[in-house]
Short mmCIF file of C-alpha atoms in Angstrom, two decimals:
data_model
loop_
_atom_site.label_atom_id
_atom_site.label_comp_id
_atom_site.label_asym_id
_atom_site.label_seq_id
_atom_site.Cartn_x
_atom_site.Cartn_y
_atom_site.Cartn_z
CA MET A 919 19.95 28.86 -35.24
CA PRO A 920 16.91 26.60 -34.75
CA LEU A 921 15.56 26.41 -31.23
CA GLN A 922 16.69 23.37 -29.24
CA LYS A 923 14.05 20.69 -28.87
CA LYS A 924 12.68 20.21 -25.37
CA PHE A 925 11.40 16.88 -24.01
CA LEU A 926 10.13 15.82 -20.59
CA LEU A 927 11.23 12.51 -19.10
CA ILE A 928 8.68 11.16 -16.61
CA ILE A 929 10.04 8.33 -14.46
CA ASN A 930 7.98 6.18 -12.11
CA PRO A 931 10.77 5.09 -9.72
CA ILE A 932 8.82 2.16 -8.22
CA ALA A 933 7.35 0.73 -11.44
CA GLY A 934 8.43 -2.86 -12.02
CA GLY A 935 10.40 -2.93 -8.78
CA ASN A 936 13.68 -2.15 -10.55
CA ASP A 937 16.16 0.71 -10.35
CA LYS A 938 15.79 3.32 -13.12
CA THR A 939 19.22 4.97 -12.78
CA GLU A 940 20.74 3.24 -15.81
CA LEU A 941 17.65 3.94 -17.92
CA LYS A 942 17.71 7.62 -16.93
CA GLU A 943 21.41 7.97 -17.75
CA SER A 944 20.91 6.24 -21.11
CA VAL A 945 18.03 8.56 -22.05
CA LEU A 946 19.98 11.67 -21.08
CA ALA A 947 23.02 10.50 -23.08
CA TYR A 948 20.83 9.73 -26.10
CA ALA A 949 19.17 13.15 -25.78
CA SER A 950 22.54 14.89 -25.66
CA ALA A 951 23.60 13.14 -28.85
CA GLU A 952 20.31 14.15 -30.49
CA GLY A 953 20.63 17.77 -29.37
CA VAL A 954 17.51 17.53 -27.21
CA GLU A 955 17.16 19.25 -23.82
CA VAL A 956 15.44 16.94 -21.33
CA PHE A 957 13.73 17.91 -18.09
CA VAL A 958 13.32 15.01 -15.65
CA TYR A 959 10.39 14.47 -13.29
CA GLU A 960 10.05 11.47 -10.97
CA THR A 961 6.52 10.60 -9.87
CA THR A 962 5.64 10.50 -6.19
CA GLY A 963 2.03 9.37 -6.29
CA LYS A 964 0.90 12.77 -5.02
CA ASP A 965 -0.26 15.58 -7.35
CA ASP A 966 1.76 14.13 -10.25
CA GLU A 967 -0.73 15.26 -12.88
CA SER A 968 -0.60 18.88 -11.71
CA ALA A 969 3.20 18.82 -11.60
CA ILE A 970 3.37 17.44 -15.16
CA GLN A 971 0.90 20.05 -16.40
CA ASN A 972 2.98 22.83 -14.83
CA LEU A 973 6.13 21.46 -16.51
CA CYS A 974 4.31 21.41 -19.86
CA ARG A 975 3.25 25.03 -19.45
CA GLU A 976 6.76 26.09 -18.42
CA HIS A 977 8.84 24.18 -20.98
CA LYS A 978 6.37 23.49 -23.84
CA PRO A 979 7.93 20.10 -24.71
CA GLU A 980 7.48 18.45 -28.09
CA ARG A 981 7.50 14.99 -26.57
CA ILE A 982 7.07 13.39 -23.16
CA LEU A 983 9.06 10.20 -22.57
CA VAL A 984 7.36 7.95 -20.01
CA ALA A 985 9.43 5.35 -18.13
CA GLY A 986 6.91 3.19 -16.30
CA GLY A 987 4.10 0.72 -16.81
CA ASP A 988 0.66 1.07 -18.36
CA GLY A 989 -0.71 2.93 -15.34
CA THR A 990 2.02 5.57 -15.59
CA VAL A 991 1.39 6.08 -19.31
CA LYS A 992 -2.34 6.43 -18.62
CA MET A 993 -1.73 9.02 -15.91
CA VAL A 994 0.51 11.08 -18.18
CA GLY A 995 -1.98 10.77 -21.05
CA GLU A 996 -4.73 12.19 -18.84
CA ALA A 997 -2.47 14.96 -17.53
CA VAL A 998 -1.48 16.27 -20.97
CA GLU A 999 -4.75 15.96 -22.91
CA GLU A 1000 -4.96 19.79 -23.24
CA PHE A 1001 -1.42 19.99 -24.66
CA ASP A 1002 -0.19 19.24 -28.19
CA VAL A 1003 2.48 16.75 -27.21
CA ILE A 1004 3.64 13.30 -28.32
CA ILE A 1005 4.10 10.51 -25.76
CA GLY A 1006 7.08 8.17 -26.16
CA VAL A 1007 6.75 4.98 -24.12
CA LEU A 1008 9.83 3.53 -22.39
CA PRO A 1009 8.50 0.24 -20.93
CA ALA A 1010 9.67 -0.04 -17.32
CA GLY A 1011 6.74 -1.43 -15.32
CA SER A 1012 5.43 -4.76 -14.14
CA ALA A 1013 2.67 -4.48 -16.75
CA ASN A 1014 3.79 -3.19 -20.14
CA GLY A 1015 0.91 -4.41 -22.26
CA LEU A 1016 0.62 -1.18 -24.22
CA SER A 1017 4.22 -1.49 -25.43
CA VAL A 1018 3.40 -4.99 -26.70
CA ASP A 1019 0.43 -3.67 -28.67
CA LEU A 1020 2.47 -0.75 -30.01
CA GLU A 1021 5.05 -3.34 -31.16
CA LEU A 1022 7.85 -1.46 -29.42
CA PRO A 1023 11.28 -3.14 -29.48
CA SER A 1024 12.65 -4.67 -26.28
CA ASP A 1025 16.16 -3.26 -26.77
CA LEU A 1026 16.57 0.05 -24.90
CA ALA A 1027 18.53 1.76 -27.69
CA GLU A 1028 15.89 0.81 -30.24
CA VAL A 1029 12.97 1.84 -28.03
CA MET A 1030 14.65 5.21 -27.38
CA GLN A 1031 14.95 5.73 -31.13
CA VAL A 1032 11.18 5.24 -31.42
CA ALA A 1033 10.43 7.46 -28.42
CA PHE A 1034 12.61 10.29 -29.78
CA ASN A 1035 11.96 9.97 -33.52
CA GLY A 1036 9.14 7.48 -34.17
CA ARG A 1037 6.10 8.32 -36.27
CA VAL A 1038 2.96 9.52 -34.53
CA MET A 1039 -0.25 7.55 -34.06
CA HIS A 1040 -3.43 9.26 -32.83
CA MET A 1041 -4.61 6.65 -30.36
CA ASP A 1042 -8.11 6.23 -28.93
CA MET A 1043 -8.80 6.28 -25.20
CA VAL A 1044 -11.81 4.83 -23.39
CA CYS A 1045 -13.76 6.76 -20.75
CA ILE A 1046 -15.16 4.51 -17.98
CA ASN A 1047 -17.25 6.26 -15.31
CA GLY A 1048 -15.29 9.44 -16.05
CA LYS A 1049 -11.87 7.73 -15.79
CA LYS A 1050 -9.61 7.21 -18.80
CA SER A 1051 -8.23 3.88 -20.06
CA ILE A 1052 -5.66 3.47 -22.81
CA HIS A 1053 -5.19 -0.28 -22.73
CA LEU A 1054 -7.20 -2.95 -20.91
CA SER A 1055 -9.63 -2.64 -18.01
CA ASP A 1056 -11.67 -5.46 -16.52
CA LEU A 1057 -14.18 -6.68 -13.96
CA GLY A 1058 -13.63 -9.95 -12.14
CA ILE A 1059 -10.76 -12.36 -11.64
CA ASN A 1060 -7.95 -10.33 -13.23
CA ALA A 1061 -8.91 -7.25 -11.18
CA GLU A 1062 -8.72 -9.47 -8.08
CA LEU A 1063 -5.23 -10.49 -9.21
CA VAL A 1064 -4.25 -6.82 -9.63
CA LYS A 1065 -5.54 -6.06 -6.11
CA ASN A 1066 -3.60 -8.95 -4.62
CA TYR A 1067 -0.47 -7.92 -6.52
CA GLU A 1068 -0.73 -4.33 -5.24
CA ASN A 1069 -1.05 -5.65 -1.68
CA GLY A 1070 1.86 -8.08 -2.09
CA THR A 1071 5.55 -7.45 -1.53
CA VAL A 1072 7.07 -9.20 -4.57
CA ARG A 1073 7.17 -7.20 -7.83
CA GLY A 1074 7.65 -8.21 -11.45
CA LYS A 1075 6.46 -11.37 -13.18
CA LEU A 1076 7.26 -13.51 -10.12
CA GLY A 1077 4.91 -11.35 -8.06
CA TYR A 1078 2.13 -11.83 -10.59
CA ALA A 1079 2.70 -15.59 -10.67
CA LEU A 1080 2.54 -15.86 -6.86
CA GLN A 1081 -0.64 -13.78 -6.70
CA ALA A 1082 -2.25 -15.74 -9.56
CA TYR A 1083 -2.08 -18.84 -7.34
CA THR A 1084 -3.60 -16.94 -4.40
CA THR A 1085 -6.34 -15.45 -6.57
CA LEU A 1086 -7.37 -18.82 -8.02
CA LYS A 1087 -7.34 -20.45 -4.60
CA GLU A 1088 -9.69 -17.78 -3.23
CA LEU A 1089 -11.95 -17.68 -6.30
CA GLY A 1090 -15.60 -17.11 -5.36
CA ASP A 1091 -18.83 -17.51 -7.31
CA PRO A 1092 -19.30 -16.07 -10.82
CA PHE A 1093 -21.39 -12.92 -11.26
CA ILE A 1094 -24.27 -12.03 -13.56
CA VAL A 1095 -23.51 -9.23 -16.02
CA SER A 1096 -25.90 -7.22 -18.23
CA ILE A 1097 -24.33 -5.36 -21.18
CA ASN A 1098 -26.25 -2.84 -23.27
CA THR A 1099 -24.88 -1.48 -26.56
CA GLN A 1100 -26.40 -0.28 -29.84
CA GLU A 1101 -25.23 -3.52 -31.41
CA GLU A 1102 -26.70 -5.99 -28.92
CA VAL A 1103 -27.88 -6.66 -25.37
CA VAL A 1104 -26.31 -9.53 -23.42
CA GLU A 1105 -27.07 -10.98 -19.99
CA THR A 1106 -24.92 -13.87 -18.84
CA GLU A 1107 -22.98 -15.45 -16.01
CA ALA A 1108 -19.32 -14.39 -16.16
CA ARG A 1109 -15.98 -14.67 -14.43
CA MET A 1110 -14.39 -11.70 -16.15
CA VAL A 1111 -15.45 -8.85 -18.44
CA VAL A 1112 -12.71 -6.97 -20.30
CA ILE A 1113 -13.07 -3.44 -21.73
CA ALA A 1114 -10.36 -3.52 -24.39
CA ASN A 1115 -8.89 -0.69 -26.44
CA THR A 1116 -5.96 -2.88 -27.47
CA GLN A 1117 -5.31 -6.59 -28.08
CA LYS A 1118 -2.81 -7.97 -25.60
CA TYR A 1119 -1.94 -8.17 -21.94
CA GLY A 1120 1.68 -7.53 -20.97
CA THR A 1121 2.39 -11.27 -21.06
CA GLY A 1122 1.71 -11.18 -24.80
CA VAL A 1123 -1.60 -13.04 -24.45
CA THR A 1124 -4.19 -11.86 -27.00
CA ILE A 1125 -7.46 -11.20 -25.17
CA ASN A 1126 -9.02 -9.11 -27.96
CA PRO A 1127 -8.01 -10.34 -31.42
CA VAL A 1128 -10.14 -7.73 -33.25
CA GLY A 1129 -8.83 -4.69 -31.35
CA VAL A 1130 -7.51 -1.65 -33.25
CA MET A 1131 -6.23 1.28 -31.19
CA ASP A 1132 -7.39 4.10 -33.49
CA ASP A 1133 -10.65 2.83 -35.07
CA GLY A 1134 -13.13 4.71 -32.86
CA LYS A 1135 -14.32 1.52 -31.14
CA PHE A 1136 -13.50 -0.61 -28.12
CA GLU A 1137 -14.34 -4.25 -27.43
CA ILE A 1138 -16.12 -5.89 -24.52
CA VAL A 1139 -14.77 -9.39 -24.02
CA ILE A 1140 -16.94 -11.62 -21.83
CA LEU A 1141 -15.23 -14.65 -20.30
CA LYS A 1142 -18.08 -16.82 -19.09
CA SER A 1143 -16.10 -19.56 -17.40
CA ILE A 1144 -12.55 -19.74 -16.06
CA ASP A 1145 -10.92 -22.88 -14.66
CA PHE A 1146 -7.34 -24.00 -14.12
CA SER A 1147 -6.94 -25.15 -17.74
CA PHE A 1148 -8.17 -21.77 -18.96
CA ILE A 1149 -5.70 -19.96 -16.68
CA ALA A 1150 -2.94 -22.22 -18.01
CA LYS A 1151 -3.84 -21.11 -21.54
CA ILE A 1152 -3.61 -17.47 -20.44
CA LEU A 1153 -0.25 -17.92 -18.71
CA THR A 1154 1.27 -19.76 -21.67
CA GLY A 1155 -0.13 -17.36 -24.25
CA ASN A 1156 -2.22 -20.04 -25.96
CA MET A 1157 -5.74 -18.71 -25.40
CA PRO A 1158 -7.87 -19.26 -28.54
CA VAL A 1159 -10.26 -16.41 -27.78
CA GLU A 1160 -11.97 -16.26 -31.15
CA ASN A 1161 -12.83 -19.99 -31.16
CA ASP A 1162 -13.84 -20.51 -27.52
CA GLU A 1163 -17.55 -20.96 -26.73
CA ASN A 1164 -16.93 -19.43 -23.30
CA VAL A 1165 -15.85 -16.13 -24.89
CA HIS A 1166 -18.16 -13.49 -26.38
CA ILE A 1167 -16.86 -10.25 -27.98
CA ILE A 1168 -18.83 -7.06 -28.69
CA SER A 1169 -17.28 -4.18 -30.68
CA THR A 1170 -18.89 -0.79 -30.00
CA ASP A 1171 -18.31 2.90 -29.24
CA ALA A 1172 -20.55 3.14 -26.14
CA ALA A 1173 -21.96 0.72 -23.54
CA THR A 1174 -23.37 0.30 -20.08
CA ILE A 1175 -22.41 -2.67 -17.93
CA THR A 1176 -24.32 -3.73 -14.80
CA THR A 1177 -23.52 -6.61 -12.45
CA ASN A 1178 -25.77 -8.28 -9.87
CA VAL A 1179 -23.17 -7.74 -7.14
CA PRO A 1180 -20.22 -5.33 -6.73
CA VAL A 1181 -17.23 -6.80 -8.59
CA SER A 1182 -13.50 -6.01 -8.44
CA PHE A 1183 -12.50 -3.56 -11.19
CA GLN A 1184 -9.15 -2.39 -12.57
CA ILE A 1185 -8.05 0.16 -15.18
CA ASP A 1186 -4.73 -0.33 -17.00
CA GLY A 1187 -3.21 -2.36 -14.17
CA GLU A 1188 -4.46 -0.17 -11.29
CA TYR A 1189 -7.07 -1.53 -8.88
CA CYS A 1190 -10.13 0.73 -8.59
CA GLY A 1191 -12.22 -1.07 -5.94
CA HIS A 1192 -15.60 -2.74 -6.48
CA GLU A 1193 -18.04 -1.56 -9.15
CA GLN A 1194 -21.55 -2.59 -10.11
CA ASN A 1195 -22.33 -0.06 -12.86
CA LEU A 1196 -20.03 1.10 -15.68
CA ASP A 1197 -20.82 3.79 -18.25
CA ILE A 1198 -18.35 3.54 -21.14
CA LYS A 1199 -17.65 5.59 -24.26
CA ILE A 1200 -14.84 5.91 -26.78
CA LEU A 1201 -12.63 9.01 -26.98
CA HIS A 1202 -11.50 8.90 -30.59
CA ARG A 1203 -7.91 9.90 -31.51
CA GLN A 1204 -7.35 11.31 -28.03
CA MET A 1205 -3.61 10.77 -27.49
CA LYS A 1206 -0.51 11.11 -29.69
CA VAL A 1207 1.88 8.17 -29.26
CA ALA A 1208 5.28 7.49 -30.87
CA VAL A 1209 5.36 4.17 -32.72
CA PRO A 1210 7.92 2.37 -34.91
#
């Protein structure tokens, strides 16, 4: 008889502010029907990477199913980079931008089918000051929003909307950014600088129309000016990035970014404090991901 397949199910219980019991039961029922043995691990925020690595060594899973947001997927991707394993994304966070870019279905049954049986894409990652990013990282106003959201008490899209108002109300002066790549050197005033491996934020807004997740390049998207009308475009998903004179895009495989003052910085929806210098490089075909 063939050996039974083994999967890990990693659940972030606080992602998105919703209960994961139904999702967990659905995955286990689907696994039973597929003849797959599933080992469940719930993250705690303490030594999760080590725990996941130990589970990989013990059970040697073919796939790891990740129920959480972009930050949870990133953490798992970093934890398992030494293992030959496929990551299946089960969107369950406040920010699920990666699932939008992967074109995952919204229906749980359909997304489980992809996670269990979907084809494999070898996805790039981006290394920023030694930290990994799979999706979108940025300096400036959005990182401030992420910080305010993390410090707030309301989760989900309502929480983001409430903190967007607070962030705009407290908006300070723009910063000066210098960007050095092999392709070009840019120095400009900016409100936000995005390091993009993919195209869209979780709201579905396209911030990087030229992004391809496995092409060996990332994009730097410079937003020179942001006002209330610009934010309205972002919130409604109508931001014409490629035709806006306030937007400049550089496609490259390595860059350094320097700002005149320390600026708020976030990676894949997790606030990382203030940064003034970023050293960035592409990690080509770094992570196996299940896609439709």
